[in-house]
Amino acid sequence: SISLALGTTITISSSHWVMAWTGLEINTLAIIPLISKSHHPRAIEAAIKYFLVQAAASTMLLFSSMINAWHTGQWDITQLNHPTSSLLLTTAIAMKLGLVPFHFWFPEVLQGSSMTTAMLLSTVMKFPPITILFLTSHSLNPTLLTMMAISSAALGGWMGLNQTQIRKVLAFSSISHLGWMTITLIYNPKLTLTTFYLYCIMTSAIFLTLNSTKSLKLSTMMTSWTKAPVLNTALMMTLLSLAGLPPLTGFLPKWLIIQELSKQEMATSATIIAILSLLGLFFYLRLAYYSTITLPPNPTNYMKHWHTNKPTSTLIATLSSMSALLLPLSPMTLASV
């Protein structure tokens, strides 16, 4: 975890391409033992897939910066002026983040990891690549990014519909949220970062809650209601917030992004991405139903759990509260965006 913090810090604070690349590599090497910790064949497979994809993406990032340096003599991250370099960089970062069409590794890796590692992969590990996108946003190709964003939102929504494993559902949810972040990147990079921060808060709350109730798939989620009713109610609110329903926190980034797209006269893109978010809403509602509203009428193969009075961690309580109640702070957020 120290290496994770170090790698992230190096990348987000560097202005030289080689330093950014070093930080990304440290990050990748630090998370691999966490993925393969359980020594289960699926975990080892996930670690190998993760390593290969990240190594390819890092190589491409280095290649992109070298082409840029060769043509312009600049190693500064903000001076990415060569078109081929910016195309390669977009591809490399899309691979690192799991944007469509480079998303195939992400659900598999998440499914092979533990809940806490999956949380790190969905939040902390996405911070350095998003920072690089933020720094280079002025020199990227708007058409390419919009295409990737809309296809990510579409694929994240469609593929999440028929999953029964909660980690895979959350992986596809992450892909569709990345679509929302990418679509506004060129027009308002600060809004992309704000969306990412709010997404991290909501996703962390969900992963930590599921880790606490030990729910890995929908059928075990149904029986966890008896174990911790209040925690499951908070989980329902967080899921609805992630779906972007007002008056919860998750509504804020969607509202601001649609507003920004309308300002840029991209009403078509705004309409498409808003309609695609309904697919996500469907599976969040299904998760919310399973967690609280529907108690199983049929006998399940899982034992009912007795109510436990184990205290919920303060971190889960704080994150869940923030996931549900940050909307009134939107004027302050708008001031920063």
mmCIF file of N, CA, C and O in Angstrom, residues 111 115 163-169 210 213-224 287 290 301-302:
data_model
loop_
_atom_site.group_PDB
_atom_site.id
_atom_site.type_symbol
_atom_site.label_atom_id
_atom_site.label_comp_id
_atom_site.label_asym_id
_atom_site.label_seq_id
_atom_site.Cartn_x
_atom_site.Cartn_y
_atom_site.Cartn_z
ATOM 1 N N GLN A 111 -13.387 -9.698 -11.024
ATOM 2 C CA GLN A 111 -14.019 -10.933 -10.561
ATOM 3 C C GLN A 111 -13.001 -11.837 -9.852
ATOM 4 O O GLN A 111 -13.344 -12.577 -8.950
ATOM 5 N N MET A 115 -12.832 -8.190 -2.513
ATOM 6 C CA MET A 115 -13.628 -6.952 -2.544
ATOM 7 C C MET A 115 -12.765 -5.705 -2.337
ATOM 8 O O MET A 115 -12.942 -4.700 -3.018
ATOM 9 N N GLN A 163 -25.655 -9.833 -15.508
ATOM 10 C CA GLN A 163 -24.644 -10.384 -14.602
ATOM 11 C C GLN A 163 -25.278 -10.771 -13.266
ATOM 12 O O GLN A 163 -26.169 -10.083 -12.772
ATOM 13 N N THR A 164 -24.770 -11.853 -12.682
ATOM 14 C CA THR A 164 -25.249 -12.206 -11.332
ATOM 15 C C THR A 164 -24.149 -11.977 -10.290
ATOM 16 O O THR A 164 -24.417 -11.910 -9.107
ATOM 17 N N GLN A 165 -22.907 -11.852 -10.764
ATOM 18 C CA GLN A 165 -21.804 -11.598 -9.844
ATOM 19 C C GLN A 165 -21.709 -10.090 -9.589
ATOM 20 O O GLN A 165 -21.611 -9.318 -10.539
ATOM 21 N N ILE A 166 -21.741 -9.715 -8.310
ATOM 22 C CA ILE A 166 -21.800 -8.280 -7.993
ATOM 23 C C ILE A 166 -20.549 -7.534 -8.467
ATOM 24 O O ILE A 166 -20.628 -6.414 -8.963
ATOM 25 N N ARG A 167 -19.380 -8.193 -8.354
ATOM 26 C CA ARG A 167 -18.156 -7.497 -8.781
ATOM 27 C C ARG A 167 -18.176 -7.182 -10.275
ATOM 28 O O ARG A 167 -17.697 -6.150 -10.701
ATOM 29 N N LYS A 168 -18.746 -8.116 -11.062
ATOM 30 C CA LYS A 168 -18.822 -7.851 -12.508
ATOM 31 C C LYS A 168 -19.802 -6.719 -12.805
ATOM 32 O O LYS A 168 -19.559 -5.875 -13.670
ATOM 33 N N VAL A 169 -20.918 -6.695 -12.074
ATOM 34 C CA VAL A 169 -21.880 -5.591 -12.248
ATOM 35 C C VAL A 169 -21.181 -4.266 -11.969
ATOM 36 O O VAL A 169 -21.301 -3.298 -12.731
ATOM 37 N N LEU A 210 -20.345 -4.225 0.904
ATOM 38 C CA LEU A 210 -20.447 -5.619 0.442
ATOM 39 C C LEU A 210 -19.382 -6.485 1.100
ATOM 40 O O LEU A 210 -19.611 -7.653 1.408
ATOM 41 N N THR A 213 -20.720 -7.277 4.547
ATOM 42 C CA THR A 213 -21.809 -8.275 4.612
ATOM 43 C C THR A 213 -21.427 -9.573 3.891
ATOM 44 O O THR A 213 -22.222 -10.507 3.847
ATOM 45 N N LYS A 214 -20.209 -9.609 3.313
ATOM 46 C CA LYS A 214 -19.708 -10.804 2.599
ATOM 47 C C LYS A 214 -20.637 -11.226 1.457
ATOM 48 O O LYS A 214 -20.878 -12.406 1.241
ATOM 49 N N SER A 215 -21.191 -10.262 0.720
ATOM 50 C CA SER A 215 -22.059 -10.592 -0.426
ATOM 51 C C SER A 215 -21.235 -10.570 -1.699
ATOM 52 O O SER A 215 -20.654 -9.541 -2.029
ATOM 53 N N LEU A 216 -21.189 -11.697 -2.396
ATOM 54 C CA LEU A 216 -20.422 -11.762 -3.641
ATOM 55 C C LEU A 216 -21.322 -11.869 -4.870
ATOM 56 O O LEU A 216 -20.951 -11.480 -5.953
ATOM 57 N N LYS A 217 -22.516 -12.470 -4.704
ATOM 58 C CA LYS A 217 -23.428 -12.531 -5.846
ATOM 59 C C LYS A 217 -24.848 -12.208 -5.393
ATOM 60 O O LYS A 217 -25.115 -12.123 -4.191
ATOM 61 N N LEU A 218 -25.744 -12.033 -6.368
ATOM 62 C CA LEU A 218 -27.089 -11.533 -6.052
ATOM 63 C C LEU A 218 -27.813 -12.417 -5.042
ATOM 64 O O LEU A 218 -28.489 -11.928 -4.154
ATOM 65 N N SER A 219 -27.648 -13.757 -5.170
ATOM 66 C CA SER A 219 -28.398 -14.646 -4.279
ATOM 67 C C SER A 219 -27.943 -14.516 -2.823
ATOM 68 O O SER A 219 -28.759 -14.640 -1.899
ATOM 69 N N THR A 220 -26.642 -14.250 -2.589
ATOM 70 C CA THR A 220 -26.204 -14.067 -1.194
ATOM 71 C C THR A 220 -26.595 -12.674 -0.700
ATOM 72 O O THR A 220 -26.757 -12.461 0.493
ATOM 73 N N MET A 221 -26.762 -11.751 -1.651
ATOM 74 C CA MET A 221 -27.152 -10.392 -1.268
ATOM 75 C C MET A 221 -28.567 -10.392 -0.685
ATOM 76 O O MET A 221 -28.890 -9.605 0.199
ATOM 77 N N MET A 222 -29.416 -11.300 -1.210
ATOM 78 C CA MET A 222 -30.798 -11.370 -0.735
ATOM 79 C C MET A 222 -30.873 -11.723 0.749
ATOM 80 O O MET A 222 -31.735 -11.236 1.468
ATOM 81 N N THR A 223 -29.968 -12.600 1.181
ATOM 82 C CA THR A 223 -30.066 -13.063 2.575
ATOM 83 C C THR A 223 -29.274 -12.180 3.536
ATOM 84 O O THR A 223 -29.278 -12.423 4.730
ATOM 85 N N SER A 224 -28.568 -11.167 2.997
ATOM 86 C CA SER A 224 -27.764 -10.348 3.920
ATOM 87 C C SER A 224 -28.612 -9.290 4.632
ATOM 88 O O SER A 224 -28.154 -8.640 5.556
ATOM 89 N N LEU A 287 -30.108 -4.317 -8.039
ATOM 90 C CA LEU A 287 -29.251 -4.534 -6.870
ATOM 91 C C LEU A 287 -29.910 -3.965 -5.614
ATOM 92 O O LEU A 287 -29.892 -4.580 -4.545
ATOM 93 N N TYR A 290 -32.641 -6.248 -4.527
ATOM 94 C CA TYR A 290 -32.122 -7.448 -3.867
ATOM 95 C C TYR A 290 -31.606 -7.139 -2.476
ATOM 96 O O TYR A 290 -31.698 -7.962 -1.578
ATOM 97 N N ASN A 301 -30.522 -21.473 -1.438
ATOM 98 C CA ASN A 301 -29.552 -22.491 -1.027
ATOM 99 C C ASN A 301 -28.631 -21.975 0.069
ATOM 100 O O ASN A 301 -27.707 -22.655 0.465
ATOM 101 N N TYR A 302 -28.868 -20.748 0.500
ATOM 102 C CA TYR A 302 -27.958 -20.160 1.470
ATOM 103 C C TYR A 302 -28.648 -20.055 2.809
ATOM 104 O O TYR A 302 -29.842 -19.793 2.888
#
